[in-house]
PDB file of C-alpha atoms in Angstrom:
ATOM      1  CA  MET A1474     117.362 121.503 125.217  1.00  0.00           C
ATOM      2  CA  PRO A1475     117.462 119.607 121.928  1.00  0.00           C
ATOM      3  CA  LEU A1476     114.136 118.802 120.395  1.00  0.00           C
ATOM      4  CA  MET A1477     113.410 115.112 119.760  1.00  0.00           C
ATOM      5  CA  VAL A1478     111.326 113.621 116.942  1.00  0.00           C
ATOM      6  CA  GLU A1479     108.972 112.008 119.476  1.00  0.00           C
ATOM      7  CA  ASP A1480     108.413 115.395 121.137  1.00  0.00           C
ATOM      8  CA  VAL A1481     107.475 116.973 117.807  1.00  0.00           C
ATOM      9  CA  MET A1482     105.060 114.140 117.006  1.00  0.00           C
ATOM     10  CA  LYS A1483     103.432 114.612 120.428  1.00  0.00           C
ATOM     11  CA  LEU A1484     103.240 118.381 119.897  1.00  0.00           C
ATOM     12  CA  LEU A1485     101.613 117.991 116.480  1.00  0.00           C
ATOM     13  CA  SER A1486      99.314 115.277 117.832  1.00  0.00           C
ATOM     14  CA  ASN A1487      98.182 117.530 120.699  1.00  0.00           C
ATOM     15  CA  LEU A1488      97.579 120.425 118.335  1.00  0.00           C
ATOM     16  CA  SER A1489      95.668 118.338 115.787  1.00  0.00           C
ATOM     17  CA  ARG A1490      93.658 116.654 118.572  1.00  0.00           C
ATOM     18  CA  GLU A1491      92.751 120.081 119.970  1.00  0.00           C
ATOM     19  CA  LYS A1492      91.524 121.171 116.519  1.00  0.00           C
ATOM     20  CA  LYS A1493      89.790 117.786 115.964  1.00  0.00           C
ATOM     21  CA  MET A1494      91.592 117.226 112.680  1.00  0.00           C
ATOM     22  CA  LYS A1495      90.810 114.198 110.530  1.00  0.00           C
ATOM     23  CA  ALA A1496      92.196 113.233 107.158  1.00  0.00           C
ATOM     24  CA  ALA A1497      90.849 111.040 104.385  1.00  0.00           C
ATOM     25  CA  VAL A1498      93.603 109.345 102.462  1.00  0.00           C
ATOM     26  CA  LYS A1499      92.410 108.855  98.935  1.00  0.00           C
ATOM     27  CA  HIS A1500      92.957 105.422  97.470  1.00  0.00           C
ATOM     28  CA  SER A1501      92.608 106.510  93.847  1.00  0.00           C
ATOM     29  CA  LYS A1502      94.740 103.671  92.481  1.00  0.00           C
ATOM     30  CA  ARG A1503      92.479 101.097  94.105  1.00  0.00           C
ATOM     31  CA  GLY A1504      89.383 102.809  92.680  1.00  0.00           C
ATOM     32  CA  ALA A1505      90.900 102.914  89.193  1.00  0.00           C
ATOM     33  CA  LEU A1506      91.837  99.249  89.465  1.00  0.00           C
ATOM     34  CA  VAL A1507      88.255  98.324  90.399  1.00  0.00           C
ATOM     35  CA  ALA A1508      86.809 100.380  87.516  1.00  0.00           C
ATOM     36  CA  GLY A1509      89.222  98.898  84.994  1.00  0.00           C
ATOM     37  CA  THR A1510      88.715  95.345  86.207  1.00  0.00           C
ATOM     38  CA  MET A1511      84.931  95.650  86.069  1.00  0.00           C
ATOM     39  CA  ALA A1512      85.069  97.056  82.526  1.00  0.00           C
ATOM     40  CA  MET A1513      87.437  94.316  81.342  1.00  0.00           C
ATOM     41  CA  ILE A1514      85.478  91.428  82.864  1.00  0.00           C
ATOM     42  CA  SER A1515      82.145  92.811  81.640  1.00  0.00           C
ATOM     43  CA  GLY A1516      83.633  93.376  78.189  1.00  0.00           C
ATOM     44  CA  ILE A1517      84.838  89.771  78.002  1.00  0.00           C
ATOM     45  CA  VAL A1518      81.488  88.403  79.162  1.00  0.00           C
ATOM     46  CA  ALA A1519      79.089  90.663  77.250  1.00  0.00           C
ATOM     47  CA  GLY A1520      81.165  92.394  74.557  1.00  0.00           C
ATOM     48  CA  PRO A1521      81.232  96.177  73.971  1.00  0.00           C
ATOM     49  CA  PRO A1522      77.913  96.891  75.738  1.00  0.00           C
ATOM     50  CA  GLY A1523      79.181  94.907  78.747  1.00  0.00           C
ATOM     51  CA  ALA A1524      82.398  96.924  78.797  1.00  0.00           C
ATOM     52  CA  PHE A1525      80.365 100.125  78.812  1.00  0.00           C
ATOM     53  CA  VAL A1526      78.074  98.993  81.640  1.00  0.00           C
ATOM     54  CA  GLY A1527      80.953  97.379  83.566  1.00  0.00           C
ATOM     55  CA  GLY A1528      83.026 100.568  83.281  1.00  0.00           C
ATOM     56  CA  ALA A1529      80.144 102.673  84.573  1.00  0.00           C
ATOM     57  CA  VAL A1530      79.376 100.333  87.460  1.00  0.00           C
ATOM     58  CA  GLY A1531      83.089  99.899  88.230  1.00  0.00           C
ATOM     59  CA  GLY A1532      83.574 103.662  88.200  1.00  0.00           C
ATOM     60  CA  ILE A1533      80.745 104.173  90.673  1.00  0.00           C
ATOM     61  CA  LEU A1534      82.030 101.358  92.877  1.00  0.00           C
ATOM     62  CA  GLY A1535      85.589 102.717  92.671  1.00  0.00           C
ATOM     63  CA  ALA A1536      84.443 106.214  93.619  1.00  0.00           C
ATOM     64  CA  TRP A1537      82.490 104.847  96.560  1.00  0.00           C
ATOM     65  CA  MET A1538      85.527 102.856  97.746  1.00  0.00           C
ATOM     66  CA  THR A1539      87.809 105.894  97.689  1.00  0.00           C
ATOM     67  CA  SER A1540      85.512 108.390  99.407  1.00  0.00           C
ATOM     68  CA  GLY A1541      85.642 109.569 102.983  1.00  0.00           C
ATOM     69  CA  GLN A1542      87.766 107.091 104.894  1.00  0.00           C
ATOM     70  CA  PHE A1543      88.712 109.548 107.645  1.00  0.00           C
ATOM     71  CA  LYS A1544      91.247 108.858 110.376  1.00  0.00           C
ATOM     72  CA  PRO A1545      92.280 111.175 113.206  1.00  0.00           C
ATOM     73  CA  VAL A1546      95.441 113.095 112.287  1.00  0.00           C
ATOM     74  CA  PRO A1547      97.174 112.136 115.582  1.00  0.00           C
ATOM     75  CA  GLN A1548      96.773 108.478 114.596  1.00  0.00           C
ATOM     76  CA  ILE A1549      98.169 109.170 111.121  1.00  0.00           C
ATOM     77  CA  LEU A1550     101.162 110.992 112.627  1.00  0.00           C
ATOM     78  CA  MET A1551     102.042 108.120 114.937  1.00  0.00           C
ATOM     79  CA  GLU A1552     101.772 105.631 112.051  1.00  0.00           C
ATOM     80  CA  LEU A1553     104.185 107.567 109.825  1.00  0.00           C
ATOM     81  CA  PRO A1554     107.470 105.859 108.996  1.00  0.00           C
ATOM     82  CA  PRO A1555     110.526 107.312 110.776  1.00  0.00           C
ATOM     83  CA  SER A1556     111.780 109.037 107.609  1.00  0.00           C
ATOM     84  CA  GLU A1557     108.499 110.976 107.283  1.00  0.00           C
ATOM     85  CA  GLN A1558     108.490 111.836 110.987  1.00  0.00           C
ATOM     86  CA  GLU A1559     112.033 113.162 110.550  1.00  0.00           C
ATOM     87  CA  LYS A1560     110.895 115.323 107.625  1.00  0.00           C
ATOM     88  CA  LEU A1561     108.129 116.843 109.760  1.00  0.00           C
ATOM     89  CA  PHE A1562     110.546 117.232 112.667  1.00  0.00           C
ATOM     90  CA  ARG A1563     112.919 119.367 110.588  1.00  0.00           C
ATOM     91  CA  GLN A1564     110.081 121.605 109.390  1.00  0.00           C
ATOM     92  CA  VAL A1565     108.674 122.097 112.908  1.00  0.00           C
ATOM     93  CA  ASN A1566     112.158 122.711 114.289  1.00  0.00           C
ATOM     94  CA  ASP A1567     112.578 125.601 111.818  1.00  0.00           C
ATOM     95  CA  ILE A1568     109.469 127.215 113.331  1.00  0.00           C
ATOM     96  CA  VAL A1569     110.186 126.694 117.053  1.00  0.00           C
ATOM     97  CA  ARG A1570     113.986 126.868 117.215  1.00  0.00           C
ATOM     98  CA  ASN A1571     114.049 130.490 118.429  1.00  0.00           C
ATOM     99  CA  LEU A1572     111.627 129.886 121.305  1.00  0.00           C
ATOM    100  CA  ASP A1573     112.916 129.772 124.867  1.00  0.00           C
ATOM    101  CA  TRP A1574     111.845 126.433 126.390  1.00  0.00           C
ATOM    102  CA  THR A1575     113.351 123.785 128.638  1.00  0.00           C
ATOM    103  CA  ASP A1576     111.317 120.647 127.884  1.00  0.00           C
ATOM    104  CA  ALA A1577     108.659 119.297 125.566  1.00  0.00           C
ATOM    105  CA  VAL A1578     105.860 120.071 128.012  1.00  0.00           C
ATOM    106  CA  GLN A1579     106.871 123.726 128.183  1.00  0.00           C
ATOM    107  CA  LEU A1580     107.200 123.877 124.388  1.00  0.00           C
ATOM    108  CA  THR A1581     103.689 122.461 124.024  1.00  0.00           C
ATOM    109  CA  MET A1582     102.375 125.041 126.495  1.00  0.00           C
ATOM    110  CA  LEU A1583     104.100 127.853 124.571  1.00  0.00           C
ATOM    111  CA  VAL A1584     102.583 126.692 121.296  1.00  0.00           C
ATOM    112  CA  MET A1585      99.103 126.151 122.738  1.00  0.00           C
ATOM    113  CA  GLY A1586      99.255 129.633 124.267  1.00  0.00           C
ATOM    114  CA  SER A1587     100.120 131.339 120.991  1.00  0.00           C
ATOM    115  CA  GLU A1588      97.537 131.570 118.230  1.00  0.00           C
ATOM    116  CA  ALA A1589     100.246 132.639 115.764  1.00  0.00           C
ATOM    117  CA  LEU A1590     102.396 129.575 116.491  1.00  0.00           C
ATOM    118  CA  GLN A1591      99.362 127.309 116.294  1.00  0.00           C
ATOM    119  CA  GLN A1592      98.441 128.742 112.897  1.00  0.00           C
ATOM    120  CA  ARG A1593     101.984 128.284 111.549  1.00  0.00           C
ATOM    121  CA  LEU A1594     102.157 124.693 112.766  1.00  0.00           C
ATOM    122  CA  LEU A1595      98.636 123.913 111.522  1.00  0.00           C
ATOM    123  CA  ALA A1596      99.493 125.334 108.095  1.00  0.00           C
ATOM    124  CA  LEU A1597     102.619 123.179 108.041  1.00  0.00           C
ATOM    125  CA  LEU A1598     100.654 120.101 109.099  1.00  0.00           C
ATOM    126  CA  VAL A1599      97.813 120.640 106.622  1.00  0.00           C
ATOM    127  CA  GLY A1600     100.339 121.242 103.843  1.00  0.00           C
ATOM    128  CA  TYR A1601     102.166 118.036 104.723  1.00  0.00           C
ATOM    129  CA  VAL A1602      99.001 115.932 104.923  1.00  0.00           C
ATOM    130  CA  THR A1603      97.585 117.253 101.642  1.00  0.00           C
ATOM    131  CA  LYS A1604     100.807 117.265  99.592  1.00  0.00           C
ATOM    132  CA  GLU A1605     102.751 114.320 100.957  1.00  0.00           C
ATOM    133  CA  LEU A1606      99.901 111.993 101.933  1.00  0.00           C
ATOM    134  CA  HIS A1607      97.450 113.182  99.243  1.00  0.00           C
ATOM    135  CA  ALA A1608      94.726 113.438 101.854  1.00  0.00           C
ATOM    136  CA  GLU A1609      91.821 115.752 102.519  1.00  0.00           C
ATOM    137  CA  VAL A1610      91.753 117.435 105.943  1.00  0.00           C
ATOM    138  CA  GLN A1611      88.597 118.156 107.950  1.00  0.00           C
ATOM    139  CA  TYR A1612      88.140 119.910 111.298  1.00  0.00           C
ATOM    140  CA  GLY A1613      85.597 119.060 113.975  1.00  0.00           C
ATOM    141  CA  ASP A1614      83.374 116.046 114.534  1.00  0.00           C
TER     142      ASP A1614
END
């Protein structure tokens, strides 16, 4: 039976839900923008000492804004654009193509019953989330 993109997203969602995976997407550009804006405005208002203080305060504010905004990985997967889902689909298909299964439910059962398959798919998923989405992954509550 041919594997569908939706089936792969469900499989990865089930696996990441089982492992209680969350990811924090870092918004480093937004933090840098805040730091730079604070330094510029403070510099205009108070001169060089204002730029120094504004840069420090903006840097702290920017760091706070970019830290720890965790979302469940299943939610992130379902929000991916179709082109990114297709990319993940091809990578998962390379791992599961030699398995003997008849439908998505059976494939999910095969994966959930095999620690080796789970580890390969988790490694793929963590690699994708960290490299492509520039996010930090956490397990558990």
